[in-house]
PDB file of C-alpha atoms in Angstrom:
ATOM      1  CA  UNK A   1      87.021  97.395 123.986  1.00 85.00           C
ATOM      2  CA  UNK A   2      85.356  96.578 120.336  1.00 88.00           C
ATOM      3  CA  UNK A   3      85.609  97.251 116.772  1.00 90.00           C
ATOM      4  CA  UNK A   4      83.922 100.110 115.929  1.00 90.00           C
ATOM      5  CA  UNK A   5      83.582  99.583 112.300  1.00 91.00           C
ATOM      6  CA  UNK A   6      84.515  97.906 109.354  1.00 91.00           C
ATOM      7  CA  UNK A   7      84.480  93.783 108.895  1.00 92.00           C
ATOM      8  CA  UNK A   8      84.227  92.975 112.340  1.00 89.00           C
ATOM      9  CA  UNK A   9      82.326  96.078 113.518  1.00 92.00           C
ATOM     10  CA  UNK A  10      80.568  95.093 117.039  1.00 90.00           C
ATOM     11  CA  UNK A  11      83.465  92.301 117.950  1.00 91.00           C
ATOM     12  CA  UNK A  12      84.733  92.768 121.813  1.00 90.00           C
ATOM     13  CA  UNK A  13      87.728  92.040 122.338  1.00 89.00           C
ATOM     14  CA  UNK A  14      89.250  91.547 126.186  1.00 85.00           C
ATOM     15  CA  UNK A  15      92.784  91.617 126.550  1.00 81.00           C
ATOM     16  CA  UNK A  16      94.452  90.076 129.743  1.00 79.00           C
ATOM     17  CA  UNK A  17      94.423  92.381 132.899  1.00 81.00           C
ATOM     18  CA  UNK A  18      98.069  92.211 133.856  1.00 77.00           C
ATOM     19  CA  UNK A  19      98.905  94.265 130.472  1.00 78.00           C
ATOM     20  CA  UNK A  20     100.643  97.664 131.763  1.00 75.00           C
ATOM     21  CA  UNK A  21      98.228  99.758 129.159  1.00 75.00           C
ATOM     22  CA  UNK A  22      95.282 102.259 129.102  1.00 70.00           C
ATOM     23  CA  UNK A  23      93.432 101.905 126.162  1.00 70.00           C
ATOM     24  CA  UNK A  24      91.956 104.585 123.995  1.00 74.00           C
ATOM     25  CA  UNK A  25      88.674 104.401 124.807  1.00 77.00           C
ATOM     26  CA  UNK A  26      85.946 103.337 122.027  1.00 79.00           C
ATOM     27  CA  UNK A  27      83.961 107.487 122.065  1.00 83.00           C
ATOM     28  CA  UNK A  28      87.648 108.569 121.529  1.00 87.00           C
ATOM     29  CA  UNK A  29      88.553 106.171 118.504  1.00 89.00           C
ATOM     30  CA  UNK A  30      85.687 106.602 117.097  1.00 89.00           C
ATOM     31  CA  UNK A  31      86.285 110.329 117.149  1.00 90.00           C
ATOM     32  CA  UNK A  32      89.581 109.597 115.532  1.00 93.00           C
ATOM     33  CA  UNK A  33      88.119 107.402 112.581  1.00 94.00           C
ATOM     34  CA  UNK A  34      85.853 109.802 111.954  1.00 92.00           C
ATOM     35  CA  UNK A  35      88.701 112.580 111.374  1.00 94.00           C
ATOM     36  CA  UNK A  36      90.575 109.906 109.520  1.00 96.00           C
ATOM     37  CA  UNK A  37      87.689 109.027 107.059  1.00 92.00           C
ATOM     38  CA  UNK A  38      88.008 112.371 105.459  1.00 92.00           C
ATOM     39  CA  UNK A  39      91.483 112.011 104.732  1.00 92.00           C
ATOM     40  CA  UNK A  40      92.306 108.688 103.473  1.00 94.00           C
ATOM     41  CA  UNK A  41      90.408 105.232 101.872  1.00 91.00           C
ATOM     42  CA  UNK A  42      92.347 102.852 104.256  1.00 92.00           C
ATOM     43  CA  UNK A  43      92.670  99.863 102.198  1.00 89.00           C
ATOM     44  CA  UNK A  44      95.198 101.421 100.445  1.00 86.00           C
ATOM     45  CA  UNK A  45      97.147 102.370 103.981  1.00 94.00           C
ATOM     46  CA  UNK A  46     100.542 101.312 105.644  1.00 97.00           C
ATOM     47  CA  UNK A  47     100.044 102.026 109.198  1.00 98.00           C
ATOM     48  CA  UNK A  48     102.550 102.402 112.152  1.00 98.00           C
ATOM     49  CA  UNK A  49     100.876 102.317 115.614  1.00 98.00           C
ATOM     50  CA  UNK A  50     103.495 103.111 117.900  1.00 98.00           C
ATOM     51  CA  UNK A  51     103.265 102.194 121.947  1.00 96.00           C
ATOM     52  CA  UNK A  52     100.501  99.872 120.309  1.00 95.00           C
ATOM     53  CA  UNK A  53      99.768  98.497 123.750  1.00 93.00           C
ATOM     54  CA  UNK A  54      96.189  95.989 123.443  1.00 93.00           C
ATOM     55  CA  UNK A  55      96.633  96.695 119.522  1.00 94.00           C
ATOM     56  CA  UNK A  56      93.527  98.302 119.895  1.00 93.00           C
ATOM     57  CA  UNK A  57      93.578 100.601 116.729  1.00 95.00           C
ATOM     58  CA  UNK A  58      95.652  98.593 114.877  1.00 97.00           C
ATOM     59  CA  UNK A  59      92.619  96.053 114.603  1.00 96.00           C
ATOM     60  CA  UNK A  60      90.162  98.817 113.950  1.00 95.00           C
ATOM     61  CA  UNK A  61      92.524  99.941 111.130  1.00 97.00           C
ATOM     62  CA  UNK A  62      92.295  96.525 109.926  1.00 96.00           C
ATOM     63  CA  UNK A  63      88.776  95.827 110.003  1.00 95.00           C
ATOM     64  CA  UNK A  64      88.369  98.668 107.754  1.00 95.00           C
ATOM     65  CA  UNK A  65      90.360  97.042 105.203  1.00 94.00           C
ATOM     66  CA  UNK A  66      93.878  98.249 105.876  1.00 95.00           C
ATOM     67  CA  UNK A  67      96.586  95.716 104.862  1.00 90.00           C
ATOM     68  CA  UNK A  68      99.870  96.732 106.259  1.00 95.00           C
ATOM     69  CA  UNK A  69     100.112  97.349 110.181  1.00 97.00           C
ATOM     70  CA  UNK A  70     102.983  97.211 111.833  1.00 98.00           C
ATOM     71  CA  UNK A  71     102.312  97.434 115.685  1.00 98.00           C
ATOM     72  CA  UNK A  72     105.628  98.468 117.920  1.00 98.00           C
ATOM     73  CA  UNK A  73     105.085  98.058 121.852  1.00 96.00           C
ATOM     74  CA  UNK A  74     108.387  96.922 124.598  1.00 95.00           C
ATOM     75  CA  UNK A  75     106.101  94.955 126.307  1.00 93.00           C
ATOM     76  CA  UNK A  76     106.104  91.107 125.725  1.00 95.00           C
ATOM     77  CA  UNK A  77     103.045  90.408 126.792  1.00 94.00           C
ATOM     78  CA  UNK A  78     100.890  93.189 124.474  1.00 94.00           C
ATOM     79  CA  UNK A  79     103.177  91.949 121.403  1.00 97.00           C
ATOM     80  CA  UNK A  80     101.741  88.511 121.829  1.00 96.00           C
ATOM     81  CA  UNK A  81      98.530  89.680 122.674  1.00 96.00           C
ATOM     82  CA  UNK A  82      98.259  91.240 119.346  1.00 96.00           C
ATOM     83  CA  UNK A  83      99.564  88.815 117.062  1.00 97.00           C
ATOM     84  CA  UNK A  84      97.400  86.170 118.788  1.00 96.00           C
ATOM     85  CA  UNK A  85      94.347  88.482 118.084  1.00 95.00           C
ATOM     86  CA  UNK A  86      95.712  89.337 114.794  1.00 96.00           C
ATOM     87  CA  UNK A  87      95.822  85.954 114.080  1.00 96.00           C
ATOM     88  CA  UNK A  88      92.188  85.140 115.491  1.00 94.00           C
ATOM     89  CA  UNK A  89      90.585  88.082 113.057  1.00 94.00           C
ATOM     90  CA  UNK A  90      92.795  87.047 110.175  1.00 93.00           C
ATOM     91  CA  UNK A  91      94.530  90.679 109.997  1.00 94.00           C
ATOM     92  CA  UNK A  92      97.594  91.433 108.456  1.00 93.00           C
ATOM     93  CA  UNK A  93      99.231  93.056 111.879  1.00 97.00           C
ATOM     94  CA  UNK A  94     103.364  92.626 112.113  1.00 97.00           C
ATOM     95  CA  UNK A  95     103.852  93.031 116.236  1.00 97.00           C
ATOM     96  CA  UNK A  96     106.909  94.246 117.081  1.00 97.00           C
ATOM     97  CA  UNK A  97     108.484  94.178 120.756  1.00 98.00           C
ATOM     98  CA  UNK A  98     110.704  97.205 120.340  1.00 97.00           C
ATOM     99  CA  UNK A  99     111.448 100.342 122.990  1.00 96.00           C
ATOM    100  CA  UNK A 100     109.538 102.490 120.330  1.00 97.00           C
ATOM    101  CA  UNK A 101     112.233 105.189 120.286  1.00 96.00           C
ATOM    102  CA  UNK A 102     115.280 102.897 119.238  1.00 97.00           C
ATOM    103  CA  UNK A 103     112.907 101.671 116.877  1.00 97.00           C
ATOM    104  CA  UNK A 104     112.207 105.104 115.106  1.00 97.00           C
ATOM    105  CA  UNK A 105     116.287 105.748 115.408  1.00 95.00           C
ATOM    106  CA  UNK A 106     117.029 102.599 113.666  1.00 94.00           C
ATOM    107  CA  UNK A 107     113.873 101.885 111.283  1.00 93.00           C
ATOM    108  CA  UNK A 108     113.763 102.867 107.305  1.00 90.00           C
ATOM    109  CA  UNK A 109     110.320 102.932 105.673  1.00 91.00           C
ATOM    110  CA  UNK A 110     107.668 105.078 105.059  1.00 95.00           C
ATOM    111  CA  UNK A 111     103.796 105.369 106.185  1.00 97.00           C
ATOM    112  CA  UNK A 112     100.534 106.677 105.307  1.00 97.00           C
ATOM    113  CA  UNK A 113      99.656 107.242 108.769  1.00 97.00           C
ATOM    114  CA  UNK A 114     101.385 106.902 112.598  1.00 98.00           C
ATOM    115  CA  UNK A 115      99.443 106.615 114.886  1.00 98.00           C
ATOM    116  CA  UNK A 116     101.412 107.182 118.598  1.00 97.00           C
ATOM    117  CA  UNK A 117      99.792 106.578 122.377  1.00 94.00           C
ATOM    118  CA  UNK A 118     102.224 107.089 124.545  1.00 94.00           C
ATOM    119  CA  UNK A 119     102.199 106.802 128.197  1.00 88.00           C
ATOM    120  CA  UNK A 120     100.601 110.001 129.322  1.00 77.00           C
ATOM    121  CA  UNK A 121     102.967 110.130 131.778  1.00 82.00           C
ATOM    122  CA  UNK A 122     106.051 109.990 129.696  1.00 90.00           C
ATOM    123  CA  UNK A 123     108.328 113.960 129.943  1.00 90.00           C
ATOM    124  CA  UNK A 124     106.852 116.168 127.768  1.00 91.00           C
ATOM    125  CA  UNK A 125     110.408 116.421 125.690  1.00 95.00           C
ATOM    126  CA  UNK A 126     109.867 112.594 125.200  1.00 95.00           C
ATOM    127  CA  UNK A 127     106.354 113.237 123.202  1.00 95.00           C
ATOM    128  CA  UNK A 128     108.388 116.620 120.929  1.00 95.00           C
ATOM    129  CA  UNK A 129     111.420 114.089 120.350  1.00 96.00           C
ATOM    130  CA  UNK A 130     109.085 111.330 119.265  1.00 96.00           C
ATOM    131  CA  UNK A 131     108.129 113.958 116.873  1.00 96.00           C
ATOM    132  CA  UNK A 132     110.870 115.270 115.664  1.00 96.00           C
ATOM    133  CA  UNK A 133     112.551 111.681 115.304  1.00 96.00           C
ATOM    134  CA  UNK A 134     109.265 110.505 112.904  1.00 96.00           C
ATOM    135  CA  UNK A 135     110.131 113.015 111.013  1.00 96.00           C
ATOM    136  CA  UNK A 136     113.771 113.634 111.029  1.00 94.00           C
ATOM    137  CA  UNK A 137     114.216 109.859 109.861  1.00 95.00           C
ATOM    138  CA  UNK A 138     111.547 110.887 107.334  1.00 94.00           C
ATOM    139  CA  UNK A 139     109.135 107.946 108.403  1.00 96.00           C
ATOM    140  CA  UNK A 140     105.853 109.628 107.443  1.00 96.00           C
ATOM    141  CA  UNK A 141     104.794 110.135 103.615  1.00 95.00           C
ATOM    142  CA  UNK A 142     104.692 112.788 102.359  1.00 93.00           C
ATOM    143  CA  UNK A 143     101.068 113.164 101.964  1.00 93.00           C
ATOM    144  CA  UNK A 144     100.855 111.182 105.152  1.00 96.00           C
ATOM    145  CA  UNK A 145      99.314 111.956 108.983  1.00 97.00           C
ATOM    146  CA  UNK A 146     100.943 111.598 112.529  1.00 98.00           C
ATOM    147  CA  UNK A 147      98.512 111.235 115.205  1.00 97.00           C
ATOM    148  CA  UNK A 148      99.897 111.470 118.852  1.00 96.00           C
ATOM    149  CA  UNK A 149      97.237 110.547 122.124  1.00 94.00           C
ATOM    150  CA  UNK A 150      98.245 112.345 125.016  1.00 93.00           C
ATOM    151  CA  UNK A 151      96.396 114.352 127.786  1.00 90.00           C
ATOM    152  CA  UNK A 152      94.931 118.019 128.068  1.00 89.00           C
ATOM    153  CA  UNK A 153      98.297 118.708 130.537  1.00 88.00           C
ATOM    154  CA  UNK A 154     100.763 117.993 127.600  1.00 91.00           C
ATOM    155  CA  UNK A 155     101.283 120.540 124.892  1.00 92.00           C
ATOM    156  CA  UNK A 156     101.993 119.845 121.699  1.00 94.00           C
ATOM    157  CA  UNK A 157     100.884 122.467 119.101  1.00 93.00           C
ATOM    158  CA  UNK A 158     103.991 124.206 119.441  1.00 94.00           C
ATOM    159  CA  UNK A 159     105.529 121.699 117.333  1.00 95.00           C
ATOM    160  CA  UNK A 160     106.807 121.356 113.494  1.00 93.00           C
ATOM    161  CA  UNK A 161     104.277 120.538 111.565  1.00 96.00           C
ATOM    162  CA  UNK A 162     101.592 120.741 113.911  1.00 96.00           C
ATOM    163  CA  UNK A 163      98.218 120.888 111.915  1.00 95.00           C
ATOM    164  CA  UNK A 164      95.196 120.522 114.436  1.00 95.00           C
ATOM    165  CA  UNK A 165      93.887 119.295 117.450  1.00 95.00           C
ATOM    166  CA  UNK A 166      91.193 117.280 118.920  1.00 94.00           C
ATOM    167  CA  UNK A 167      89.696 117.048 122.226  1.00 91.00           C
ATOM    168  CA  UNK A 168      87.519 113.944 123.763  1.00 86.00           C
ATOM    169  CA  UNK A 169      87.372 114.101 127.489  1.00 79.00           C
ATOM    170  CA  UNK A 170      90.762 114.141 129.381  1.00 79.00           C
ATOM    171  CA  UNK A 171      92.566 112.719 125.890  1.00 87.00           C
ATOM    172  CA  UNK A 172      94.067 115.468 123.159  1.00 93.00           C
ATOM    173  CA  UNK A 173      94.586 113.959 119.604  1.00 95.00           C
ATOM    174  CA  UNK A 174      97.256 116.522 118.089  1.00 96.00           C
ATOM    175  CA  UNK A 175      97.704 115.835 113.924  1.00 97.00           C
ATOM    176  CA  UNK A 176     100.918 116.826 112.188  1.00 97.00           C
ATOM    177  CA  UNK A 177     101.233 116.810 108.267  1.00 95.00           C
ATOM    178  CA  UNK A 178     103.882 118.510 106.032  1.00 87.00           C
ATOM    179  CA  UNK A 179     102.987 122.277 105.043  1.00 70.00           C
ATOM    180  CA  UNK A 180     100.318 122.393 102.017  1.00 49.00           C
ATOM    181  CA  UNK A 181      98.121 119.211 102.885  1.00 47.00           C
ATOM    182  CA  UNK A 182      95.998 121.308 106.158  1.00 45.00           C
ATOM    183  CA  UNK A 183      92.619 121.058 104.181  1.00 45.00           C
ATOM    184  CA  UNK A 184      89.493 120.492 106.011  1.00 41.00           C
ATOM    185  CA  UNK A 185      90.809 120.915 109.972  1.00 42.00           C
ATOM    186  CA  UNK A 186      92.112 124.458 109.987  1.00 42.00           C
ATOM    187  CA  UNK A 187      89.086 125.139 111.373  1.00 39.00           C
ATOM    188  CA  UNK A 188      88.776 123.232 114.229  1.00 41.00           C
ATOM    189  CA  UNK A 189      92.178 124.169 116.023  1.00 41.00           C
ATOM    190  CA  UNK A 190      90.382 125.654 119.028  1.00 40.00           C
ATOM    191  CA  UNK A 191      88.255 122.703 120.525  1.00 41.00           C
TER     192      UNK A 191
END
């Protein structure tokens, strides 16, 4: 995987093989950034990258200058992954190890953007109570963006707040935002 832009745009990084994850793959996140540039100047961000697995957009968040990340995956060995890399690109990343769904149960703050990448082969009424808990416990700004990875099978535009959808290969990128801030991607529901 590498950064695709920003102050280390070009940089590879490798994560260890035994790390149970499937990273979003670089055409995909750059399709992603590309959405997000027309919405938001990142340095100005707090991020949430839930199921963060490698970290993998979390450190393309922060090469593009965002300064609060806070990365939430239940496995060990990603957490430590990330704050080692973190660490190594000098990136303001906070790497949680937390099952993600306590974590939105118990957590109080609010973001600009959450980012979620579930396993794609979690239930599909684990991805609409991911939703509904984000914003429920009123975790997203108000003028912020949720962003949930999942695959063409799972369905998610049925949802509150549902916005618009992106397709890149076998991965769906479904964005939620409160009523009244669906600007520029009304257009592009049907890809």
């Amino acid at each position: 995987m590498r950064i695709i832009s920003g102050k280390y745009k070009g940089r590879r990084i490798t994560a260890p093989k035994n790390l149970p994850v499937r990273p979003t793959t670089d055409m995909s996140k750059e399709a992603l950034f590309n959405v997000l540039n027309n919405y938001f100047n990142f340095s100005d961000l707090k991020v949430l990258d839930l199921f963060s697995g490698t970290g993998n957009i979390s450190y393309e968040f922060g090469s593009r200058g965002c300064e609060h990340i806070t990365s939430v995956d239940g496995d060990m060995g990603c957490v430590n992954f990330i704050k080692k890399t973190a660490k190594e690109f000098e990136l303001n990343i906070t790497a949680m190890k937390s099952d993600v769904f306590k974590f939105l149960e118990k957590h109080r703050g609010s973001y600009d953007i959450i980012f979620a990448d579930p396993p794609y082969g979690i239930d599909q009424k684990e991805f609409e109570k991911l939703i509904e808990l984000i914003f429920e416990n009123e975790l997203l700004d108000e003028e912020g963006m949720l962003v949930i990875e999942h695959s063409k099978h799972t369905k998610l535009d049925h949802m509150m707040h549902f916005s618009f959808q992106k397709n890149y290969g076998g991965s769906v990128f479904s964005f939620y935002e409160f009523e009244g801030n669906e600007e520029e991607g009304d257009e592009e529901d049907e890809d």
